[in-house]
Amino acid sequence: MESMQLTSFLPSKPCPKLPKLCSSLGCRPFRQVGFGPSSRNRVKNGCLMARSSVNIGGVGVGGGHGGAHGGSGTHEGSSAVEDEKKEEQSGLLLGPERDASGSVIGFNLIPPSGERKVIESLEDVASYGLEESEDIEGEKKAETRVTFNIVFVTAEAAPYSKTGGLGDVCGSLPIALAAHGHRVMVVSPRYLNGTAADTKFAAAVDVDCPIKIPCFGGVQEVSFFHEYREGVDWVFVDHPSYHRPGNPYGDISGAFGDNQFRFTLLCYAACEAPLVLPLGGYTYGEKCLFLVNDWHAGLVPVLLASKYRPYGVYKDARSILVIHNLAHQGVEPAATYKNFGLPPQWYGALEWVFPTWARTHALDTGEAVNVLKGAVVTADRLLTVSKGYSWEITTAEGGYGLHELLSSRKIVLDGITNGIDVTEWNPSTDEHLTCHYSANDLSGKVQCKIDLQKEIGLPIRPDCPVIGFIGRLDYQKGIDLIQVAIPELMEDDVQFVMLGSGDPLYENWMRATETTYKDKFRGWVGFNVPISHRITAGCDILLMPSRFEPCGLNQLYAMRYGTIPVVHATGGLRDTVETFNPYAKGGIGEGTGWTFSPLVKESMLGALRTAVRTCREHKSSWEGLMRRCMEKDYTWENAATQYEQIFEWAFLDTPYVG
Ligand SMILES: Nc1ncnc2c1ncn2[C@@H]1O[C@H](COP(=O)(O)OP(=O)(O)O[C@H]2O[C@H](CO)[C@@H](O)[C@H](O)[C@H]2O)[C@@H](O)[C@H]1O
């Protein structure tokens, strides 16, 4: 059954942009890949393919048009043929990067031009120039960064698709990494739901390179759409199963029943994209780094290990699993294993057995397959979106059944706090606000509060503290705690605004609560980005009683808008919000909000009441809090630099499953 099925991934027709080269050179077999510096191009499946990344000592183009996206960063569009020729003239120096104790922690490639280059493999590193190390000592780190061919695989990427923070991250981090000189592709489904949102994909064109995917007992054809924007190749996988009303995961009736199928397609397509798509004339090639986000992309490292590496393909690629939310793992009955089209002997990688208490009836054996687990056991490295959460998932409380497995891989598990898009979220320019403000001039914020009160029909009272909540109406977000606390909270002179969608029970509760507390409570049911900006700007306090929070973005947006977060001390919330101490620094105070724990009504109300009192009675302290929040640096620049360190570590080790 599983004799190498790569042949079935053949583009169903030759890649259109390269037919001449293919026909003139003839087609060599798929795995005829030259890895020496002179064999820069290869022929695969009827298409001449550019070798990925740089050839040390020679060509300086990452996977073809990496030079255009990376390198000097001076080029527009996805084309780099000319640059490649120029860069062929240049050489590279190479040397180890050491920590304070003198241990080698990485390698630096230094093009004489000072441009960044792409490291292809460990062999490249090993075979070129440790002797050169002395030459580079004393060089500035900024000039010696290595660049990579990076492939994000994600179920959502803003602005094309977004239901939550995953979309935000996969819409922004790729751009930040491209700005650092990396060649970056994002592979995500082309969702069309028959609404105005479909126009977001309008600029992406069909690259006319369909492929066939063997899974679910048949062969599926998917095609690729492409848009080059802000230095990133946005690649959208197209298949009829992505065209239906609803959001990426479901509709009003709940989650789609075929999500395992839809995201299996995504993963296969993402594995093929670097090999077959001649973006800007060049493929990314094999030596790329897959950043697989959450369970939807979790099959990618399993496919690399089971269906590519055994046949000599992707031997020098690496994969990093980025966990944004461990609560969703892509678990389905064990009988569905055959759907994945994986070799039978790989069943163990996805095997999952529910504990007895979680089984539904006496004959239930609890046997299942778990895609995220498959990713945890096959990815080269693991990352979460904050340090705190990377520890929490190794505990029984936070590990959702995977804690032991995750603990066993602690050595490759890291946490990097998300950044935010500071252009979209900027109170001094925000297109969704009529009035603007900044840390230097806070006067506009009160007008934002008045505008919000007007818009949602609450009494216009600039002095009344307004508390906000924005987020998915989900157990994770602690809505049940807000529910039980609302009657007591509403006894105070405050207003409360909620924006969210999700569990219909919570949606109905929000509607009902609005009727009960007409002058104090508003519940906006739906997903509305402009309103989310206006709530963030118009509130004084943002409440986040999340049960767990891998990072949390709303508290970061709130801080940027001088809206003070009151959060449960968990995961990324604990990492990013520092409790206010009015006595610190000789009475000037320090801190950026309030954290509370344990997650019970009393402690949440206690923190909220302290915040409300400070807002109402201690204006100068409150302004100090606002300014400290607004001055915090949560740009992606910070996070991107930390990601680069992880990338370098990923390539220093051999593939975890080789
Ligand atoms: N009704 C609505 N209308 C408009 N906008 C809405 C909305 N509901 C939510 N949003 C927006 O969706 C995003 C939510 O991001 P979060 O990081 O707070 O949570 P989420 O749980 O989705 O993300 C998961 O992934 C992210 C990214 O890694 C982690 O930060 C997080 O902890 C993890 O749970 C924000 O941009 C928010 O404004």
XYZ file of C-alpha atoms and ligand atoms in Angstrom:
696
model
C 0.000 0.000 0.000
C 2.643 2.422 0.951
C 5.311 1.963 -1.615
C 6.521 5.500 -1.896
C 3.583 7.563 -2.862
C 5.480 10.614 -3.806
C 4.788 9.746 -7.392
C 1.194 10.504 -6.709
C 2.093 14.002 -5.647
C 3.326 14.772 -9.104
C 2.012 18.010 -10.400
C -0.881 16.849 -12.525
C 0.598 18.929 -15.271
C 4.063 20.357 -15.688
C 4.675 23.561 -13.799
C 3.747 26.166 -16.357
C 6.542 28.614 -15.771
C 9.343 26.220 -16.594
C 8.313 24.073 -19.542
C 11.140 25.140 -21.814
C 13.837 24.171 -19.393
C 12.144 20.877 -18.697
C 11.884 19.912 -22.295
C 15.344 21.001 -23.258
C 17.031 19.206 -20.391
C 14.816 16.196 -20.227
C 13.365 15.057 -16.938
C 15.504 13.329 -14.425
C 14.030 11.181 -11.684
C 12.617 12.880 -8.628
C 15.397 12.138 -6.236
C 18.201 13.046 -8.537
C 19.125 15.922 -6.355
C 22.617 17.284 -6.510
C 23.822 18.638 -3.239
C 27.195 19.902 -4.338
C 27.821 23.561 -4.882
C 27.744 23.122 -8.617
C 24.419 21.364 -8.882
C 22.254 24.285 -8.152
C 19.274 23.249 -10.186
C 17.532 19.977 -10.326
C 14.792 18.440 -12.332
C 11.834 17.060 -10.492
C 8.726 15.579 -11.905
C 9.058 17.251 -15.196
C 10.016 20.617 -13.843
C 13.439 22.123 -13.527
C 13.690 23.177 -9.959
C 16.071 25.626 -8.418
C 18.116 24.236 -5.596
C 17.050 25.570 -2.324
C 19.058 28.090 -0.480
C 22.575 29.233 -0.857
C 25.524 27.286 -2.054
C 28.233 28.128 0.315
C 31.115 29.728 -1.376
C 29.111 30.433 -4.449
C 25.561 31.318 -5.108
C 23.743 33.494 -2.691
C 20.115 32.846 -3.403
C 17.894 31.173 -0.870
C 15.858 28.591 -2.699
C 15.814 30.591 -5.852
C 14.140 33.862 -5.197
C 15.193 34.005 -1.602
C 17.616 36.606 -2.687
C 14.742 38.758 -3.744
C 12.906 38.375 -0.513
C 15.912 38.268 1.604
C 19.397 39.366 0.774
C 19.622 43.046 0.544
C 15.934 43.443 0.803
C 16.003 46.016 -1.948
C 13.912 44.115 -4.462
C 10.219 44.257 -5.130
C 8.220 41.239 -6.157
C 9.085 37.604 -6.362
C 11.884 37.589 -8.850
C 15.567 37.178 -8.363
C 17.224 35.722 -11.392
C 19.424 38.733 -11.977
C 20.423 38.974 -8.366
C 21.356 35.353 -8.325
C 23.844 35.878 -11.098
C 25.382 38.789 -9.287
C 25.593 36.908 -6.061
C 27.336 34.027 -7.720
C 30.363 36.245 -7.854
C 30.474 36.709 -4.145
C 31.891 34.400 -1.529
C 31.055 33.733 2.050
C 32.916 33.509 5.284
C 31.778 31.230 7.978
C 32.467 30.898 11.633
C 31.127 29.661 14.902
C 29.186 31.893 17.228
C 30.110 31.365 20.842
C 28.450 32.130 24.140
C 30.220 33.745 27.068
C 31.786 30.442 28.105
C 33.236 29.885 24.663
C 30.833 27.089 23.665
C 29.736 27.084 20.074
C 26.026 27.990 19.968
C 25.620 28.690 16.276
C 27.324 29.545 13.034
C 27.477 32.750 11.151
C 27.607 33.181 7.435
C 28.987 36.463 6.343
C 28.693 37.542 2.772
C 31.419 40.041 1.930
C 28.704 42.449 0.902
C 27.317 42.346 4.403
C 24.076 40.899 3.087
C 22.429 37.987 4.825
C 22.635 34.599 3.234
C 20.794 31.347 3.501
C 22.343 28.376 5.250
C 21.512 25.203 3.422
C 22.490 22.408 5.673
C 24.741 21.236 8.362
C 26.986 19.732 5.732
C 27.413 23.178 4.337
C 28.242 24.483 7.727
C 30.604 21.670 8.452
C 32.406 21.722 5.186
C 33.068 25.383 4.855
C 35.391 27.426 6.741
C 35.665 26.859 10.437
C 39.166 28.009 9.645
C 37.651 31.325 8.741
C 36.351 31.804 12.221
C 39.145 34.090 13.257
C 38.347 36.396 10.420
C 34.947 37.103 11.711
C 35.667 37.606 15.352
C 34.676 41.078 16.307
C 32.062 41.379 13.569
C 28.769 42.777 14.730
C 26.069 40.156 15.277
C 23.562 42.090 13.192
C 25.724 41.594 10.134
C 26.182 37.902 10.621
C 22.691 36.512 10.740
C 21.852 33.415 8.795
C 18.687 33.423 6.740
C 16.344 30.554 6.054
C 13.649 29.411 3.688
C 10.665 29.370 6.013
C 7.316 27.720 5.305
C 4.494 28.597 7.681
C 1.648 26.111 7.624
C -1.486 27.416 9.251
C -5.267 27.112 9.236
C -5.591 30.894 9.331
C -3.609 33.976 8.448
C -4.931 37.515 8.797
C -6.161 39.426 6.907
C -7.205 36.543 4.650
C -8.707 34.452 7.433
C -8.950 34.988 11.154
C -11.046 33.602 13.975
C -8.594 34.432 16.734
C -4.994 34.912 17.706
C -3.605 32.229 15.377
C -4.672 34.354 12.421
C -3.035 37.434 13.909
C 0.268 35.675 14.520
C 0.438 33.974 11.133
C -0.486 37.247 9.464
C 2.261 39.255 11.155
C 5.205 37.090 12.148
C 5.938 36.019 8.534
C 6.215 39.661 7.534
C 8.564 40.404 10.427
C 10.764 37.450 9.472
C 10.776 38.440 5.801
C 11.922 41.884 6.891
C 14.860 40.146 8.560
C 15.904 38.782 5.191
C 14.377 35.334 5.332
C 12.484 33.906 2.395
C 9.025 33.258 3.785
C 6.026 31.383 2.455
C 2.713 31.005 4.274
C 0.553 28.070 3.223
C -3.085 28.274 4.232
C -6.452 27.275 2.758
C -8.289 29.477 0.302
C -11.552 29.757 2.200
C -14.483 31.104 0.242
C -17.747 31.422 2.151
C -19.832 33.466 -0.255
C -19.569 36.711 1.703
C -17.658 39.943 1.175
C -14.746 38.291 3.010
C -13.990 36.367 -0.190
C -12.535 39.522 -1.716
C -9.583 39.217 0.671
C -8.260 36.506 -1.636
C -8.856 38.582 -4.769
C -5.212 39.459 -5.350
C -4.045 35.840 -5.148
C -3.694 34.280 -8.595
C -3.840 30.653 -9.623
C -0.259 29.552 -10.244
C -1.563 26.786 -12.475
C 0.360 24.025 -10.750
C -2.223 21.606 -9.386
C -1.080 18.523 -7.538
C -2.680 15.221 -6.703
C -2.807 14.056 -3.098
C -3.289 10.435 -2.085
C -5.443 10.279 1.025
C -8.848 9.255 2.292
C -8.874 6.263 0.009
C -8.582 8.246 -3.189
C -6.724 10.981 -4.944
C -7.595 14.606 -4.396
C -6.526 17.412 -6.663
C -5.686 20.723 -5.047
C -4.402 23.852 -6.683
C -2.384 26.775 -5.391
C -3.087 30.489 -5.461
C -0.341 32.978 -4.746
C 0.039 36.570 -3.695
C 3.362 38.238 -2.970
C 2.765 40.893 -0.338
C 5.019 42.639 2.180
C 7.938 40.381 1.304
C 6.002 37.166 1.895
C 4.722 34.507 -0.500
C 1.126 33.948 0.586
C 0.126 30.592 -0.841
C -3.478 29.469 -0.686
C -4.435 25.856 -1.132
C -7.608 25.546 -3.125
C -10.074 22.670 -2.861
C -13.889 22.531 -2.910
C -13.941 21.564 0.780
C -12.678 25.052 1.642
C -15.593 26.687 -0.158
C -18.628 26.758 2.093
C -20.471 29.141 4.427
C -19.098 29.559 7.923
C -15.658 30.171 9.366
C -12.529 28.069 8.749
C -13.617 25.388 11.185
C -17.379 25.271 11.246
C -20.726 26.981 10.896
C -23.780 27.599 13.017
C -24.278 23.855 13.369
C -20.851 23.404 14.937
C -17.479 22.141 13.723
C -17.350 20.703 10.200
C -17.375 16.912 10.220
C -14.630 16.689 7.627
C -11.983 18.848 9.276
C -9.593 15.917 9.446
C -9.856 15.661 5.655
C -9.578 19.410 5.041
C -6.455 19.810 7.132
C -4.876 16.622 5.866
C -5.081 18.198 2.422
C -3.482 21.349 3.773
C -0.550 19.405 5.207
C 0.138 17.382 2.079
C -0.120 20.511 -0.033
C 2.232 22.377 2.289
C 4.831 19.623 1.977
C 4.660 19.798 -1.797
C 4.524 23.584 -2.137
C 8.266 24.210 -1.559
C 9.094 21.517 -4.115
C 6.714 22.356 -6.921
C 5.811 26.027 -6.796
C 8.139 28.175 -8.885
C 7.362 31.339 -6.965
C 9.063 34.212 -8.687
C 10.671 31.630 -10.947
C 12.255 29.555 -8.201
C 11.036 26.932 -5.811
C 11.923 27.069 -2.146
C 13.447 23.631 -2.453
C 14.059 20.989 0.121
C 16.198 22.773 2.635
C 13.482 24.704 4.288
C 12.165 25.181 7.749
C 8.517 24.290 8.337
C 6.761 26.238 11.058
C 3.678 24.163 11.684
C 1.009 25.863 13.717
C -1.339 23.880 15.944
C -2.959 20.554 15.088
C -4.274 21.634 11.701
C -0.703 21.662 10.421
C 0.469 18.854 12.667
C 0.647 16.216 9.981
C 3.498 18.039 8.243
C 6.371 16.703 10.396
C 4.785 13.242 10.302
C 4.716 13.358 6.506
C 8.300 14.598 6.353
C 9.421 11.696 8.523
C 7.288 8.949 7.007
C 6.844 9.830 3.355
C 9.743 12.023 2.338
C 12.895 11.400 4.345
C 12.898 7.625 3.810
C 13.242 8.438 0.118
C 15.950 11.000 0.498
C 13.728 14.050 0.246
C 13.663 16.800 2.868
C 16.629 15.252 4.652
C 17.940 18.709 5.423
C 14.624 20.325 6.188
C 13.596 20.976 9.767
C 10.219 21.438 11.387
C 9.122 23.405 14.403
C 5.724 22.816 15.957
C 4.298 26.075 17.275
C 1.623 25.423 19.881
C -0.888 28.244 20.171
C -3.491 26.160 21.933
C -3.021 22.674 23.299
C -6.715 22.208 23.984
C -7.355 21.343 20.346
C -5.428 18.303 19.156
C -7.263 16.915 16.110
C -8.393 13.696 17.775
C -10.550 11.277 15.774
C -11.429 7.573 16.056
C -8.537 5.180 15.463
C -10.297 3.777 12.391
C -9.617 7.051 10.601
C -5.852 6.418 10.596
C -6.060 4.918 7.129
C -7.458 8.224 5.867
C -4.120 9.954 6.320
C -2.433 7.804 3.669
C 0.459 7.156 6.044
C 2.442 3.907 6.131
C 0.853 1.439 8.606
C 4.003 1.272 10.700
C 3.587 4.956 11.587
C 0.360 4.345 13.478
C 2.230 4.578 16.783
C 3.152 8.193 16.126
C -0.499 9.226 16.147
C -1.821 6.561 18.490
C -3.861 7.919 21.328
C -5.749 6.065 24.009
C -8.269 7.877 26.151
C -8.163 7.111 29.865
C -10.948 4.848 31.119
C -12.875 7.696 32.709
C -13.051 9.515 29.390
C -14.597 6.613 27.496
C -18.214 6.812 26.566
C -19.427 3.257 27.141
C -18.273 -0.171 28.314
C -17.178 -1.320 24.866
C -15.339 1.889 24.090
C -11.633 0.990 23.937
C -10.644 4.643 23.911
C -8.480 4.148 20.849
C -8.000 7.222 18.737
C -5.544 9.074 16.545
C -4.197 12.419 17.650
C -2.612 14.657 15.031
C -1.034 17.075 17.483
C 0.571 14.191 19.328
C 2.008 13.038 15.995
C 3.537 16.468 15.564
C 4.970 16.479 19.089
C 6.757 13.193 18.464
C 8.099 14.038 15.009
C 8.832 17.784 14.946
C 12.445 18.802 15.379
C 11.638 21.473 17.909
C 8.617 22.621 19.894
C 7.611 26.168 20.614
C 4.804 27.825 22.500
C 3.761 31.437 22.371
C 5.017 32.394 25.827
C 7.569 31.057 28.269
C 4.995 30.571 30.986
C 2.850 28.394 28.760
C 5.825 26.311 27.673
C 6.196 25.299 31.297
C 2.466 24.865 31.929
C 2.054 22.330 29.141
C 4.546 20.059 30.843
C 2.305 19.861 33.912
C -0.662 17.542 34.402
C -2.930 20.582 34.794
C -1.903 22.292 31.565
C -0.759 19.427 29.365
C -4.137 18.157 28.168
C -2.870 14.601 28.370
C 0.348 15.392 26.509
C 2.361 16.627 29.504
C 4.522 13.539 29.848
C 5.320 13.465 26.182
C 6.040 17.181 26.171
C 8.199 16.842 29.284
C 10.211 14.148 27.542
C 11.056 16.708 24.861
C 11.725 19.600 27.246
C 15.196 20.035 25.847
C 13.774 21.271 22.539
C 10.770 23.069 24.018
C 10.888 26.866 24.188
C 8.481 29.735 24.612
C 8.512 33.063 22.806
C 5.962 35.719 23.661
C 3.971 36.863 20.653
C 4.392 40.325 19.279
C 1.600 42.467 17.928
C 1.067 44.342 14.698
C 1.852 47.832 15.949
C 0.738 49.387 12.679
C -2.750 47.940 12.816
C -2.944 48.503 16.548
C -1.815 52.095 16.948
C -4.022 54.519 18.901
C -2.463 57.517 17.179
C -3.395 56.361 13.669
C -6.074 53.661 14.071
C -8.450 53.869 11.090
C -11.316 52.501 13.172
C -11.231 55.455 15.591
C -12.456 58.983 14.967
C -10.229 60.413 17.680
C -6.592 59.538 18.263
C -4.167 59.709 21.163
C -0.718 58.664 22.270
C 1.366 58.239 25.440
C 2.429 61.878 25.092
C -1.090 63.172 24.649
C -3.733 61.026 26.306
C -6.522 63.556 25.861
C -8.134 61.721 22.918
C -8.833 58.602 24.959
C -11.799 60.050 26.782
C -13.362 60.963 23.430
C -12.907 57.335 22.373
C -14.846 56.326 25.490
C -17.648 58.762 24.650
C -17.739 57.508 21.047
C -17.992 53.928 22.270
C -20.754 54.697 24.751
C -22.653 56.475 21.975
C -22.171 53.657 19.489
C -23.393 50.899 21.785
C -26.124 52.920 23.454
C -24.768 53.169 26.990
C -25.253 56.394 28.989
C -22.537 58.858 28.023
C -20.528 59.211 31.209
C -16.837 60.014 30.726
C -16.116 59.554 34.429
C -17.676 56.114 34.738
C -15.053 53.327 34.565
C -15.730 51.105 31.557
C -14.597 47.484 31.650
C -14.268 45.494 28.431
C -13.950 41.890 27.321
C -13.097 40.735 23.787
C -12.655 37.138 22.750
C -13.960 33.794 21.721
C -16.870 32.724 23.915
C -15.200 29.560 25.020
C -14.529 27.685 28.225
C -10.851 28.687 27.861
C -11.696 32.356 28.243
C -13.411 32.008 31.641
C -16.772 33.407 30.498
C -18.455 31.276 33.153
C -16.629 33.276 35.807
C -17.849 36.543 34.301
C -21.360 35.094 34.319
C -21.318 34.397 38.031
C -19.614 37.689 38.883
C -21.827 40.002 36.847
C -24.653 40.472 39.408
C -22.177 41.690 42.043
C -20.121 43.705 39.584
C -23.211 45.474 38.335
C -23.888 46.757 41.856
C -20.895 49.041 41.399
C -21.001 52.215 39.331
C -19.313 50.768 36.244
C -20.168 49.891 32.668
C -19.269 46.564 31.094
C -18.909 45.854 27.349
C -18.439 42.376 25.906
C -17.626 41.450 22.307
C -17.489 37.822 21.338
C -18.871 34.892 19.475
C -18.742 31.170 19.996
C -20.723 28.986 22.361
C -24.442 29.780 21.767
C -25.126 29.422 25.498
C -22.794 32.315 26.259
C -24.119 34.323 23.305
C -27.671 33.990 24.646
C -26.516 34.846 28.135
C -24.923 38.059 26.812
C -28.180 39.057 25.105
C -30.193 38.351 28.226
C -27.772 40.206 30.497
C -28.023 43.257 28.279
C -31.769 43.313 28.928
C -31.278 42.922 32.686
C -28.689 45.701 33.016
C -29.801 48.126 30.319
C -27.734 51.075 31.543
C -24.628 49.144 32.425
C -24.025 46.136 30.219
C -23.671 45.639 26.489
C -22.992 42.284 24.834
C -22.071 42.465 21.156
C -22.449 39.016 19.683
C -20.368 38.504 16.553
C -16.892 38.831 15.144
C -16.194 42.460 14.351
C -12.675 43.816 14.050
C -13.534 47.580 13.912
C -15.647 47.248 17.077
C -12.825 45.345 18.771
C -10.545 48.326 18.116
C -13.110 50.787 19.456
C -13.694 48.741 22.608
C -9.956 48.461 23.157
C -9.608 52.242 22.859
C -12.792 53.253 24.660
C -12.522 51.104 27.790
C -10.474 51.895 30.874
C -9.975 48.286 31.878
C -9.772 45.035 29.889
C -10.758 41.877 31.748
C -9.236 38.520 30.805
C -10.188 35.763 33.259
C -8.813 33.041 30.962
C -8.633 29.565 32.436
C -5.413 29.151 30.469
C -3.868 31.524 27.969
C -0.925 30.438 25.825
C -0.045 34.071 25.189
C -3.071 36.302 24.754
C -3.055 39.209 22.373
C -5.892 41.331 23.687
C -3.998 42.326 26.814
C -1.124 43.455 24.579
C -3.465 45.460 22.339
C -5.104 46.916 25.459
C -1.766 48.019 26.911
C -0.838 49.678 23.645
C -4.092 51.645 23.907
C -3.566 52.624 27.558
C -6.372 50.286 28.644
C -5.341 48.557 31.813
C -5.481 44.744 31.846
C -6.931 42.785 34.757
C -6.013 39.178 34.073
C -5.886 35.722 35.583
C -2.245 34.907 36.397
C -1.753 32.203 33.837
C 0.481 31.490 30.824
C 1.244 34.498 28.686
C -0.988 36.756 30.780
C 1.255 36.257 33.795
C 4.312 36.826 31.611
C 3.099 40.096 30.148
C 1.103 41.866 32.876
C 2.867 43.145 35.953
C 0.699 43.965 38.961
C 0.570 47.638 39.864
C 2.502 48.677 42.927
C 1.709 52.300 43.823
C 4.507 52.525 46.402
C 7.392 51.482 44.172
C 9.994 53.933 42.938
C 9.406 56.434 45.706
C 5.667 56.641 45.095
C 5.800 56.902 41.309
C 4.598 53.338 41.095
C 5.357 50.507 38.754
C 3.450 47.777 36.971
C 1.034 47.580 34.068
C -2.186 46.157 35.476
C -3.487 43.539 37.863
C -3.106 39.775 37.880
C -5.301 37.646 40.097
C -5.240 34.088 41.285
C -6.864 31.689 42.019
C -9.437 31.733 39.270
C -12.478 32.299 41.448
C -15.108 35.000 41.513
C -13.844 36.603 44.720
C -10.295 37.091 43.551
C -11.403 38.392 40.152
C -13.832 40.845 41.721
C -11.154 41.903 44.214
C -8.730 42.784 41.420
C -11.428 44.519 39.395
C -12.565 46.613 42.343
C -9.010 47.719 43.084
C -8.578 48.672 39.449
C -11.895 50.552 39.347
C -11.061 52.440 42.533
C -7.634 53.396 41.240
C -9.172 54.590 37.971
C -11.792 56.644 39.749
C -9.856 58.031 42.699
C -6.173 58.117 41.779
C -6.006 59.852 38.452
C -2.272 60.470 38.401
C -1.477 56.862 39.320
C -3.835 55.764 36.577
C -2.116 57.980 34.027
C 1.218 56.550 35.103
C -0.168 53.065 34.550
C -1.485 54.026 31.122
C 1.833 55.499 30.044
C 3.854 52.530 31.256
C 1.525 50.213 29.360
C 1.732 52.273 26.187
C 5.487 52.473 26.294
C 5.995 48.706 26.457
C 7.632 47.175 23.414
C 5.615 44.277 22.056
C 6.688 44.624 18.444
C 7.233 41.517 16.340
C 10.794 42.677 15.908
C 11.574 41.412 19.408
C 9.892 38.063 18.879
C 11.325 37.574 15.385
C 14.857 37.844 16.732
C 14.125 35.148 19.293
C 12.570 32.952 16.616
C 15.785 33.226 14.618
C 17.726 31.793 17.517
C 15.419 28.789 17.590
C 15.821 28.353 13.830
C 19.574 28.219 14.205
C 19.296 25.625 16.949
C 16.928 23.577 14.793
C 19.551 23.351 12.066
C 22.386 22.561 14.418
C 20.737 19.265 15.337
C 20.163 16.479 12.840
C 16.484 15.830 12.054
C 14.753 14.384 15.092
C 13.176 11.680 12.966
C 15.586 11.137 10.130
N -15.630 38.728 18.467
C -14.500 39.205 18.029
N -14.474 40.231 17.156
C -13.302 40.725 16.711
N -12.103 40.251 17.065
C -12.076 39.227 17.917
C -13.249 38.650 18.441
N -12.909 37.632 19.251
C -11.574 37.578 19.237
N -11.086 38.543 18.432
C -9.691 38.782 18.120
O -9.053 37.528 17.985
C -7.768 37.592 18.587
C -7.768 36.702 19.803
O -6.478 36.430 20.136
P -6.034 35.782 21.515
O -4.579 35.641 21.441
O -6.501 36.641 22.629
O -6.818 34.426 21.633
P -6.987 33.012 20.873
O -7.445 32.141 21.961
O -7.862 33.139 19.704
O -5.558 32.601 20.339
C -4.676 31.490 20.632
O -3.482 31.799 19.877
C -2.953 33.057 20.214
C -1.800 33.327 19.274
O -0.682 32.607 19.583
C -2.537 33.122 21.660
O -2.168 34.451 21.965
C -3.709 32.722 22.549
O -3.289 32.669 23.892
C -4.259 31.392 22.101
O -5.368 30.985 22.895
C -7.539 39.047 18.924
O -7.010 39.721 17.822
C -8.962 39.526 19.184
O -9.101 40.911 19.071
